Structures are given as C-alpha cells and as structure tokens.
Short mmCIF file of C-alpha atoms and ligand atoms in Angstrom, two decimals:
data_model
loop_
_atom_site.label_atom_id
_atom_site.label_comp_id
_atom_site.label_asym_id
_atom_site.label_seq_id
_atom_site.Cartn_x
_atom_site.Cartn_y
_atom_site.Cartn_z
CA MET A 159 105.80 97.36 107.37
CA ARG A 160 104.87 99.65 104.51
CA LEU A 161 107.72 101.51 103.02
CA TYR A 162 107.69 105.04 101.61
CA GLU A 163 108.50 105.40 97.98
CA PHE A 164 111.97 106.67 98.71
CA GLU A 165 112.66 103.78 101.09
CA GLY A 166 111.40 101.18 98.52
CA LYS A 167 113.61 102.73 95.88
CA LYS A 168 116.71 102.42 98.06
CA LEU A 169 116.09 98.66 98.17
CA LEU A 170 115.38 98.47 94.57
CA LYS A 171 118.59 100.32 93.72
CA GLU A 172 120.43 97.98 95.99
CA ALA A 173 119.00 95.09 93.92
CA GLY A 174 120.30 96.62 90.67
CA LEU A 175 116.92 97.92 89.48
CA PRO A 176 116.94 101.20 87.46
CA VAL A 177 116.00 104.09 89.65
CA GLY A 178 116.56 107.75 88.89
CA ALA A 179 118.86 110.10 90.73
CA SER A 180 117.11 111.64 93.65
CA GLU A 181 117.37 113.72 96.90
CA ILE A 182 115.20 113.79 100.01
CA LEU A 183 113.84 117.05 101.47
CA VAL A 184 112.96 116.54 105.10
CA PRO A 185 110.53 119.05 106.80
CA GLY A 186 112.16 121.95 108.50
CA ASP A 187 113.42 125.47 107.85
CA ASP A 188 113.70 126.92 104.38
CA ILE A 189 112.48 124.14 102.25
CA PRO A 190 112.38 126.29 99.21
CA ALA A 191 116.09 127.19 99.44
CA ARG A 192 117.06 123.57 99.95
CA ALA A 193 114.82 122.53 97.11
CA ARG A 194 116.39 125.08 94.78
CA GLU A 195 119.82 123.77 95.61
CA ALA A 196 118.85 120.17 95.21
CA ALA A 197 117.25 120.92 91.83
CA GLU A 198 120.51 122.40 90.58
CA ARG A 199 122.40 119.36 91.72
CA ILE A 200 120.01 116.92 90.13
CA GLY A 201 119.49 118.82 86.98
CA LEU A 202 116.23 120.29 85.58
CA PRO A 203 113.48 119.55 85.13
CA VAL A 204 112.78 117.79 88.41
CA VAL A 205 109.74 115.99 89.77
CA LEU A 206 108.63 116.51 93.36
CA LYS A 207 106.75 113.78 95.10
CA VAL A 208 105.14 113.82 98.49
CA GLN A 209 106.00 110.92 100.64
CA ILE A 210 102.90 109.49 102.35
CA LEU A 211 102.05 105.87 103.05
CA ARG A 212 99.39 105.46 100.40
CA GLY A 213 99.01 105.64 96.64
CA GLY A 214 96.93 108.00 94.55
CA ARG A 215 99.27 110.88 95.10
CA GLY A 216 99.29 111.81 91.48
CA LYS A 217 95.51 112.19 91.47
CA ALA A 218 95.65 114.26 94.67
CA GLY A 219 98.22 116.75 93.32
CA GLY A 220 101.12 115.33 95.31
CA ILE A 221 103.32 114.89 92.23
CA LYS A 222 104.60 117.99 90.49
CA VAL A 223 107.16 118.72 87.80
CA ALA A 224 109.21 121.88 88.15
CA ALA A 225 111.08 123.29 85.10
CA SER A 226 113.34 125.78 87.03
CA ALA A 227 115.10 125.82 90.38
CA LEU A 228 112.83 128.74 91.43
CA GLU A 229 109.68 126.80 90.62
CA ALA A 230 111.08 123.70 92.40
CA GLY A 231 111.58 125.83 95.51
CA GLU A 232 108.09 127.31 95.46
CA THR A 233 106.41 123.95 94.61
CA ALA A 234 108.39 122.15 97.35
CA GLY A 235 107.24 124.75 99.96
CA ALA A 236 103.63 124.39 98.87
CA LEU A 237 103.68 120.60 98.77
CA MET A 238 105.24 120.38 102.24
CA ASP A 239 102.58 122.70 103.71
CA SER A 240 99.69 120.74 102.21
CA GLU A 241 97.83 117.61 103.36
CA PHE A 242 97.12 114.62 101.16
CA TYR A 243 94.31 112.29 102.19
CA GLY A 244 94.57 113.94 105.65
CA MET A 245 98.23 113.20 105.88
CA LYS A 246 101.22 115.59 106.02
CA PRO A 247 104.10 114.42 103.84
CA ALA A 248 106.83 112.72 105.86
CA CYS A 249 109.26 114.29 103.39
CA LEU A 250 109.66 115.13 99.72
CA LEU A 251 111.39 113.10 97.14
CA MET A 252 112.96 115.03 94.37
CA GLU A 253 114.06 113.19 91.24
CA LYS A 254 115.15 114.08 87.76
CA ALA A 255 111.94 114.27 85.80
CA LEU A 256 111.59 111.53 83.25
CA ASP A 257 110.45 112.15 79.77
CA ILE A 258 107.90 109.33 79.85
CA ASP A 259 106.78 107.72 76.70
CA ARG A 260 104.75 104.77 78.05
CA GLU A 261 103.73 103.61 81.51
CA TYR A 262 103.57 99.95 82.47
CA TYR A 263 102.55 98.25 85.64
CA LEU A 264 104.64 95.65 87.44
CA GLY A 265 103.44 94.18 90.69
CA ILE A 266 104.20 91.14 92.80
CA THR A 267 102.04 90.04 95.64
CA ILE A 268 100.45 86.95 97.26
CA ASP A 269 97.45 85.36 95.61
CA GLU A 270 95.51 84.10 98.69
CA ILE A 271 93.28 81.90 96.56
CA GLU A 272 95.80 80.24 94.36
CA LYS A 273 98.22 80.13 97.37
CA GLU A 274 101.21 81.33 95.36
CA ASN A 275 102.97 84.58 94.63
CA VAL A 276 101.67 86.33 91.61
CA LEU A 277 103.46 88.73 89.27
CA ILE A 278 101.46 91.01 87.03
CA LEU A 279 102.82 93.04 84.17
CA SER A 280 100.62 95.30 82.21
CA GLU A 281 100.77 97.96 79.53
CA ALA A 282 98.02 99.88 81.43
CA GLY A 283 100.34 101.31 84.03
CA GLY A 284 100.01 104.70 85.64
CA VAL A 285 97.37 106.35 87.81
CA ASP A 286 94.45 104.57 86.20
CA VAL A 287 95.67 101.02 86.33
CA GLU A 288 92.78 100.03 88.68
CA GLU A 289 90.07 101.22 86.35
CA ALA A 290 91.87 99.51 83.33
CA ALA A 291 92.01 96.31 85.32
CA LYS A 292 88.22 96.47 85.91
CA ARG A 293 87.53 97.31 82.24
CA LYS A 294 89.75 94.43 81.07
CA ASP A 295 90.53 96.35 77.91
CA ALA A 296 94.31 96.21 78.26
CA ARG A 297 96.80 93.41 78.49
CA PHE A 298 97.42 92.02 81.96
CA VAL A 299 99.92 89.22 82.05
CA ARG A 300 99.66 87.11 85.23
CA TRP A 301 102.41 84.74 86.21
CA GLY A 302 102.24 82.53 89.33
CA ILE A 303 105.52 82.17 91.17
CA ASN A 304 106.39 79.38 93.51
CA GLN A 305 108.25 80.68 96.57
CA ILE A 306 111.10 78.23 96.30
CA GLU A 307 111.42 77.83 92.46
CA GLY A 308 111.24 81.58 91.77
CA ILE A 309 111.11 82.82 88.20
CA PHE A 310 113.72 81.95 85.64
CA PRO A 311 114.98 84.48 83.05
CA PHE A 312 113.37 82.52 80.21
CA GLN A 313 110.04 82.75 82.01
CA ALA A 314 110.51 86.42 82.80
CA LYS A 315 111.18 86.90 79.05
CA GLU A 316 107.91 85.20 78.23
CA VAL A 317 106.08 87.48 80.66
CA ALA A 318 107.65 90.62 79.17
CA SER A 319 107.00 89.36 75.68
CA LYS A 320 103.40 88.70 76.39
CA ALA A 321 103.09 92.24 77.80
CA GLY A 322 104.28 93.62 74.48
CA PHE A 323 107.92 94.29 74.87
CA ASP A 324 110.37 93.40 72.18
CA GLY A 325 113.86 94.20 70.93
CA LYS A 326 116.23 95.89 73.43
CA LEU A 327 113.42 96.64 75.81
CA LEU A 328 112.55 92.92 76.09
CA ASN A 329 115.92 92.19 77.63
CA GLN A 330 115.84 95.17 79.90
CA VAL A 331 112.39 94.25 81.25
CA THR A 332 113.34 90.60 81.64
CA GLY A 333 116.18 91.61 83.94
CA ILE A 334 113.87 93.97 85.82
CA ILE A 335 111.36 91.18 86.39
CA THR A 336 113.88 88.76 87.82
CA ARG A 337 115.52 91.36 90.02
CA ALA A 338 112.12 92.57 91.23
CA TRP A 339 111.35 88.99 92.25
CA ASP A 340 114.71 88.64 93.93
CA SER A 341 114.17 91.74 95.90
CA TYR A 342 110.60 90.83 96.74
CA ARG A 343 111.81 87.40 98.12
CA GLU A 344 114.93 88.67 99.73
CA TRP A 345 112.97 91.26 101.77
CA ASP A 346 110.10 88.99 102.72
CA ALA A 347 107.79 91.36 100.90
CA GLN A 348 104.07 90.78 100.58
CA LEU A 349 103.75 93.61 97.99
CA LEU A 350 106.09 95.15 95.50
CA GLU A 351 104.61 97.46 93.08
CA ILE A 352 106.38 99.50 90.40
CA ASN A 353 103.77 101.74 88.87
CA PRO A 354 104.64 103.19 86.56
CA LEU A 355 107.46 101.18 85.19
CA ALA A 356 108.27 104.01 82.82
CA VAL A 357 109.66 103.69 79.31
CA THR A 358 111.31 107.05 78.49
CA LYS A 359 111.42 108.64 75.05
CA SER A 360 115.07 107.77 74.88
CA GLY A 361 114.20 104.14 75.34
CA ASP A 362 115.18 103.47 78.98
CA VAL A 363 113.09 101.60 81.42
CA VAL A 364 112.89 103.17 84.94
CA ALA A 365 111.11 102.40 88.14
CA ALA A 366 109.34 105.70 88.50
CA ASP A 367 107.34 104.65 91.58
CA CYS A 368 107.72 102.03 94.27
CA ARG A 369 105.32 100.61 96.75
CA MET A 370 106.56 97.92 99.01
CA GLU A 371 105.29 96.14 102.04
CA ILE A 372 107.37 93.83 104.19
CA ASP A 373 105.61 91.00 106.07
CA ASP A 374 105.50 92.09 109.72
CA GLU A 375 106.07 88.49 110.74
CA ALA A 376 109.41 88.73 109.04
CA MET A 377 110.59 91.98 110.66
CA PHE A 378 112.65 90.04 113.20
CA ARG A 379 115.04 89.12 110.51
CA GLN A 380 114.72 92.22 108.25
CA LYS A 381 115.03 94.96 110.91
CA ASP A 382 118.88 95.03 110.97
CA ARG A 383 119.12 94.60 107.20
CA LEU A 384 116.76 97.52 106.67
CA LEU A 385 118.76 99.69 108.97
CA ALA A 386 121.92 98.76 107.15
CA CYS A 387 120.23 100.09 103.93
CA GLY A 388 119.17 103.29 105.63
CA VAL A 389 115.58 102.35 106.20
CA GLU A 390 114.26 103.01 109.70
CA PRO A 391 112.05 100.10 110.78
CA ARG A 392 108.67 101.22 112.33
CA GLU A 393 105.38 99.86 113.49
CA ASP A 394 102.74 100.37 110.97
CA ARG A 395 99.43 101.86 112.13
CA SER A 396 96.94 103.67 110.11
CA ARG A 397 96.11 105.61 113.32
CA PRO A 398 97.60 105.77 116.83
CA PRO A 399 96.29 103.14 119.21
CA THR A 400 93.25 104.26 121.30
CA ARG A 401 93.31 104.09 125.12
CA LEU A 402 91.11 100.98 125.01
CA GLU A 403 93.54 99.28 122.65
CA LEU A 404 96.53 100.19 124.83
CA GLU A 405 94.74 98.85 127.90
CA GLY A 406 93.83 95.68 125.98
CA ALA A 407 97.49 95.22 125.08
CA GLU A 408 98.47 95.63 128.72
CA VAL A 409 96.05 92.95 129.75
CA ASP A 410 97.61 90.47 127.38
CA LYS A 411 101.02 91.07 129.06
CA ILE A 412 99.72 90.27 132.57
CA ASP A 413 100.65 86.69 132.05
CA HIS A 414 102.21 84.68 129.24
CA ARG A 415 99.45 82.03 129.32
CA GLY A 416 96.85 82.27 126.60
CA VAL A 417 95.68 85.27 124.50
CA ALA A 418 93.18 87.77 125.98
CA GLY A 419 93.85 91.00 124.04
CA ARG A 420 94.62 92.14 120.43
CA VAL A 421 91.90 94.68 120.91
CA VAL A 422 90.79 96.95 118.13
CA GLU A 423 88.37 99.68 118.94
CA PHE A 424 85.32 100.48 116.82
CA ASP A 425 82.67 103.18 117.27
CA GLY A 426 79.77 100.84 118.05
CA ASP A 427 78.13 99.78 121.32
CA ILE A 428 78.24 95.96 121.27
CA GLY A 429 81.10 94.75 123.34
CA LEU A 430 82.79 91.58 122.09
CA ILE A 431 84.96 88.85 123.52
CA ILE A 432 85.47 86.42 120.65
CA GLY A 433 87.59 83.44 119.77
CA GLY A 434 90.77 83.48 117.79
CA GLY A 435 91.32 83.70 114.05
CA GLY A 436 88.58 82.77 111.69
CA ALA A 437 85.90 82.35 114.29
CA SER A 438 86.26 85.84 115.72
CA LEU A 439 86.09 87.31 112.28
CA THR A 440 83.04 85.19 111.46
CA VAL A 441 81.30 86.43 114.67
CA PHE A 442 82.36 90.01 113.97
CA ASP A 443 80.90 89.79 110.42
CA ALA A 444 77.70 88.25 111.66
CA ILE A 445 77.13 91.14 114.05
CA LEU A 446 77.56 93.57 111.30
CA ARG A 447 75.31 91.52 108.99
CA TYR A 448 72.43 91.70 111.58
CA GLY A 449 72.79 95.43 111.79
CA GLY A 450 74.80 95.52 115.06
CA LYS A 451 77.74 97.89 115.55
CA PRO A 452 80.68 96.35 117.38
CA ALA A 453 82.38 98.39 120.05
CA ASN A 454 85.56 96.40 119.59
CA TYR A 455 87.28 93.39 118.08
CA CYS A 456 89.48 91.24 120.37
CA GLU A 457 90.63 87.68 120.69
CA ILE A 458 90.79 85.08 123.41
CA GLY A 459 92.26 81.62 123.07
CA GLY A 460 94.96 79.24 124.24
CA ASN A 461 93.59 79.13 127.85
CA PRO A 462 94.14 82.58 129.22
CA THR A 463 93.91 82.98 132.98
CA VAL A 464 90.79 84.03 134.79
CA LYS A 465 92.54 87.25 135.69
CA LYS A 466 93.38 88.10 132.12
CA ILE A 467 89.78 87.56 130.98
CA LYS A 468 88.47 89.53 133.97
CA LYS A 469 90.62 92.42 133.09
CA LEU A 470 89.80 92.27 129.41
CA THR A 471 86.13 92.29 130.30
CA GLU A 472 86.64 95.42 132.49
CA VAL A 473 88.50 97.21 129.71
CA ILE A 474 85.68 96.45 127.28
CA VAL A 475 82.64 97.26 129.45
CA LYS A 476 84.22 100.45 130.73
CA LYS A 477 83.86 101.94 127.26
CA PRO A 478 81.32 104.82 127.38
CA GLY A 479 78.04 103.94 125.81
CA ILE A 480 78.56 100.21 125.81
CA ALA A 481 75.21 98.46 125.60
CA CYS A 482 75.76 94.79 125.93
CA LEU A 483 78.45 92.01 125.69
CA GLY A 484 78.70 89.00 123.55
CA VAL A 485 81.23 86.24 124.47
CA ILE A 486 81.07 84.09 121.38
CA THR A 487 83.59 81.54 120.10
CA ASN A 488 83.75 78.27 118.18
CA VAL A 489 83.97 75.03 120.11
CA LEU A 490 87.03 75.64 122.35
CA SER A 491 89.40 72.62 122.71
CA ASN A 492 92.41 74.44 124.08
CA THR A 493 90.58 76.91 126.35
CA ARG A 494 88.50 76.05 129.44
CA VAL A 495 84.95 77.30 129.24
CA ASP A 496 84.55 77.59 133.01
CA LEU A 497 87.60 79.83 133.28
CA VAL A 498 86.20 82.07 130.56
CA ALA A 499 82.79 82.28 132.32
CA ARG A 500 84.48 82.96 135.68
CA GLY A 501 86.69 85.66 134.25
CA VAL A 502 83.89 87.48 132.40
CA ILE A 503 81.54 87.34 135.43
CA ASN A 504 84.26 88.64 137.73
CA GLY A 505 85.00 91.44 135.41
CA LEU A 506 81.31 92.43 135.03
CA LEU A 507 80.65 92.37 138.73
CA ASP A 508 83.78 94.35 139.58
CA SER A 509 82.76 96.86 136.99
CA GLY A 510 79.43 97.41 138.67
CA VAL A 511 77.44 96.10 135.71
CA ASP A 512 73.78 95.37 136.58
CA LEU A 513 73.15 91.99 134.88
CA GLU A 514 69.38 92.70 134.97
CA LYS A 515 69.80 95.66 132.61
CA PHE A 516 72.97 94.85 130.65
CA PRO A 517 72.51 91.90 128.20
CA VAL A 518 75.28 89.38 128.23
CA VAL A 519 75.18 86.55 125.76
CA PHE A 520 77.43 83.53 125.81
CA ARG A 521 78.23 80.95 123.18
CA VAL A 522 81.44 79.39 124.40
CA PRO A 523 81.14 75.60 124.21
CA GLY A 524 84.06 73.27 124.60
CA SER A 525 86.25 71.79 127.28
CA TRP A 526 84.94 71.95 130.88
CA GLU A 527 81.69 73.35 129.52
CA ASP A 528 79.50 71.70 132.16
CA ASP A 529 81.36 73.62 134.84
CA GLY A 530 81.11 76.78 132.74
CA PHE A 531 77.29 76.42 132.11
CA ARG A 532 76.74 75.92 135.84
CA ILE A 533 78.46 79.19 136.58
CA LEU A 534 76.47 80.98 133.87
CA ASP A 535 73.17 79.46 135.13
CA LYS A 536 74.11 80.65 138.60
CA TYR A 537 74.21 84.37 137.41
CA GLY A 538 71.29 83.95 135.05
CA ILE A 539 73.36 84.61 131.92
CA ARG A 540 71.83 83.49 128.64
CA TYR A 541 74.08 81.03 126.77
CA PHE A 542 74.05 78.96 123.66
CA THR A 543 75.48 75.51 123.51
CA ARG A 544 77.38 73.78 120.77
CA HIS A 545 74.00 72.74 119.25
CA ASP A 546 73.36 76.32 118.29
CA THR A 547 75.59 78.33 115.79
CA MET A 548 77.75 81.26 116.44
CA ASP A 549 75.66 83.04 113.85
CA ASN A 550 72.51 82.54 115.95
CA ALA A 551 74.22 83.84 119.02
CA ALA A 552 75.35 86.90 117.10
CA LYS A 553 71.89 87.44 115.86
CA TYR A 554 70.40 87.09 119.35
CA LEU A 555 72.96 89.53 120.69
CA VAL A 556 71.92 92.11 118.16
CA GLU A 557 68.28 91.64 119.03
CA MET A 558 69.08 92.08 122.68
CA ARG A 559 70.91 95.28 121.88
CA ASN A 560 67.91 96.53 119.96
CA SER A 561 65.51 95.69 122.63
CA ILE A 562 67.18 97.87 125.21
CA LYS A 563 64.99 100.89 126.03
CA GLY A 564 66.55 104.36 125.63
CA GLY A 565 69.34 103.21 123.34
CA GLY A 566 71.15 101.14 125.81
CA LYS A 567 73.40 103.83 127.31
CA SER A 568 73.20 102.57 130.88
CA LYS A 569 74.92 99.59 132.30
CA THR A 570 74.17 100.14 135.97
P1 GDP B 143 101.06 107.65 92.74
O1 GDP B 143 100.00 108.46 92.03
O2 GDP B 143 101.03 107.82 94.22
O3 GDP B 143 101.05 106.22 92.31
O4 GDP B 143 102.47 108.32 92.34
P2 GDP B 143 103.48 108.01 91.07
O5 GDP B 143 104.79 108.12 91.56
O6 GDP B 143 103.09 106.76 90.41
O7 GDP B 143 103.20 109.22 90.08
C1 GDP B 143 101.92 109.43 89.46
C2 GDP B 143 102.07 109.72 88.01
O8 GDP B 143 102.93 110.91 87.92
C3 GDP B 143 102.85 108.70 87.23
O9 GDP B 143 101.98 107.74 86.77
C4 GDP B 143 103.34 109.54 86.10
O10 GDP B 143 102.43 109.66 85.06
C5 GDP B 143 103.62 110.93 86.68
N1 GDP B 143 105.06 110.98 87.03
C6 GDP B 143 105.72 110.50 88.10
N2 GDP B 143 107.01 110.79 88.01
C7 GDP B 143 107.19 111.41 86.77
C8 GDP B 143 108.32 111.93 86.05
O11 GDP B 143 109.47 111.89 86.43
N3 GDP B 143 108.07 112.48 84.78
C9 GDP B 143 106.86 112.54 84.30
N4 GDP B 143 106.69 113.18 83.04
N5 GDP B 143 105.78 112.16 84.95
C10 GDP B 143 105.93 111.57 86.18
MN1 MN B 144 102.31 104.97 91.32
#
C-alpha cells in the first residue's frame, strides 16, 4: 500500500523523526476560508502540498508557498480545483514553510540484485535527484542493510559522514537514519523516501517530504496498527479494475483448488492463459518482443479444476476484438495438462468459437500430458511439446495472429 505524504509523515512523527507542524484540508465547501484559518494557526509563511499517490508534484506545480493567509486561501482553492498527472488531490497538506538551505535525499528500499535492503543518502536531494543520480556528479552513499542486523548508530554515523555531514548535523542525521530504518522495518515497508531531507537556514534537519510503501503481503499485520495511527488501509490500484479483471477474479473464487485468475487486462488482441510466476512473465515478454499485443495477463497453476479453466477461457475470449488464444506454460509438475486442455476446449466451444478461424496455440507440457495431447489432437489444436521452447510457441502465436485476414476481428 502506498501512503500519501501526510500519512507517511504521521508514521515518521510517531517514530520520532523531525516533521513540521501541519494541517490537512479535505475537499469540500469553502476551502479558502479553512485554509486561511489553518494558515493563521500554523504561522506564516505556509507551504501547500497536493496529496496524490505519486512524486514529481513540485515540477507539476503542486507545491506552493503562501506568504499571507489570504494567499494561502486562494492558492488552496486553486490547487484543490486542479489536476496533477490526471489526478485530483485527495486533500491538501499545509505545513509551516521551511527556510531551506540544503536538500538531501534519504531513501531505503530493497535491492533485488544484492538481496538486501539498501539505504541511500545523498547531497543531491530535491526534485532533480533522479537526474543527479544518472549524471553521477554528486555524492551518493549506499549502505546495504541486513533485515535482521539492521543498522547500528556507528554505521549510520559513517553514512552521514560520507554524505558530508559534520558537527551538530552529523549527530542529528545519524539519529534520523537509525529511526528511518526502524520505521521502515517496523512497518514492513518496501520503500521509504525522504526527499528532501531539508537542512534549514537555522540548522535544523527536517523531513520535508515522505514517500512510503508498505508491502501488501504484510498488510494482514499492519492494517490495525495503521488504523491506530490514523491511516486508513486501502487497496492500491493505479486504476479501477476492468470488467474482465473483475470477472477473472470471480472465476478464481469458484473453487479453492488451484489458481486460474489474477487477470490484468491490456489493450491488445492476443488472449493468454499462461503459467504462474516467472514463466508467465517470460511468455508475456516474448509476445511483446515478437510484436504481438496481449489482450490480458493471467495465471494458472496448482491444478485448478476444469470448471475454473473453462470459465477463465470464456472470460478471455469474450473480450471484443480478441484474435487468438495462447495457452503457454513451463513444464507443469503440479497441474494436470489434460485438465487444462479439457477446460480450455470446453470454454472455447461454449463461447461459440470457430476453431477453424480462431487460432489456438498450446504449449503446456507436464504431468498427464499424453492424455492432454490426445484431447488437443482430437480437436485439431496446434501444440508444442516440452522439446520446443515457450519462446517458440509465443513466436508462432504472434505469427498466427498476423496471418489472420481482416485483422482477426471475428472469432465465429
Ligand atoms: P515532490 O516534488 O512530489 O517530491 O514534492 P516535495 O514535497 O519533495 O516538494 C518539492 C520541492 O518543493 C522540494 O524539493 C523543495 O525544494 C520544495 N519545498 C517543499 N516544501 C518546502 C518548504 O517548506 N519550503 C521551501 N522553501 N521549499 C519547499
Ligand atoms: Mn519529494
């Protein structure tokens, strides 16, 4: 779950990190009046920040400083009425504006290659940190952190020192690093970014922004804790689910046995039923590489029932404009090939698909494959065996799609 800046800052504050005084302005009547009052309470000047679930707000004009209460009111009204990257602000965060001297970057995330957590502290903080990282002309201190060992204050001090801090700031930043790590671990975060970590002209270090993501797999144990901190748990989606995705999710619920669902819709015309995890991604990538356009991503595995596969097939081939179907997996050890074949064929036939005109390509080797191949032979469906790669099957599927006359709009 991705947190809004104001939610992340609640957690940071709880963990003892320095966060400025703030108020939230929720959408509704008379934003300007409420903003004026809030500005008086906080003390001028104030900074107004739109709350959307993505970064780059500064560059898009979503961060504004107001010198007077009147200006705060006008700015708040204008920000709330605007869109940023196609998103309406969920609310506005008003904070006492900082008199920033220098901006640092502090981030903790997972390094998938090194298989460890990684903390990065840099003097190149602010809205251009990505460009600075590419140019490599600023100091970026990287520190790998073992999940169990964590980071000790003496190590945090070394990081802060390497990033250029000394004197009183060195101790402040050392404390910020260890607390940021504690917070990251305690909340099962997969990302915690404080950018900028601002050093003010009066010599204070303040978390001026916060971007935090909690691992969805850990939500079961973080939900109640989040609520207790005033953060409403929600399901993250960049867009609402499509009808096809909702129907796919329903299919998976028919029966607890096996997976036949996790459907994500795309705007192409190549229907896919593909095998779990890495193999399905590999097939999906191969389709793209050969110039095909997938209509969907989905997963099957763990021996789903014939009924589930049949229903999944129906959901996929019902999509308007679908041109063909690929059923491509790695060698299945925990899923019966004959059941997959049976389910897909049942689904195709019940959907009224004309197998003469609608290409279907199988590459589903594995347990019970002899029975599976017999069924496929019976219906004249082209299949690849384990002696041919998933990649070849994907290539062949794209070729079949391209060979369809009239763009492959008809399936009957
Ligand atoms: P982002 O662009 O979405 O990452 O939003 P940030 O919260 O990081 O704000 C972007 C930039 O606005 C920061 O890098 C700062 O330069 C500036 N900014 C944010 N808050 C303040 C503030 O209180 N005072 C001043 N002077 N600048 C701020
Ligand atoms: Mn930022």
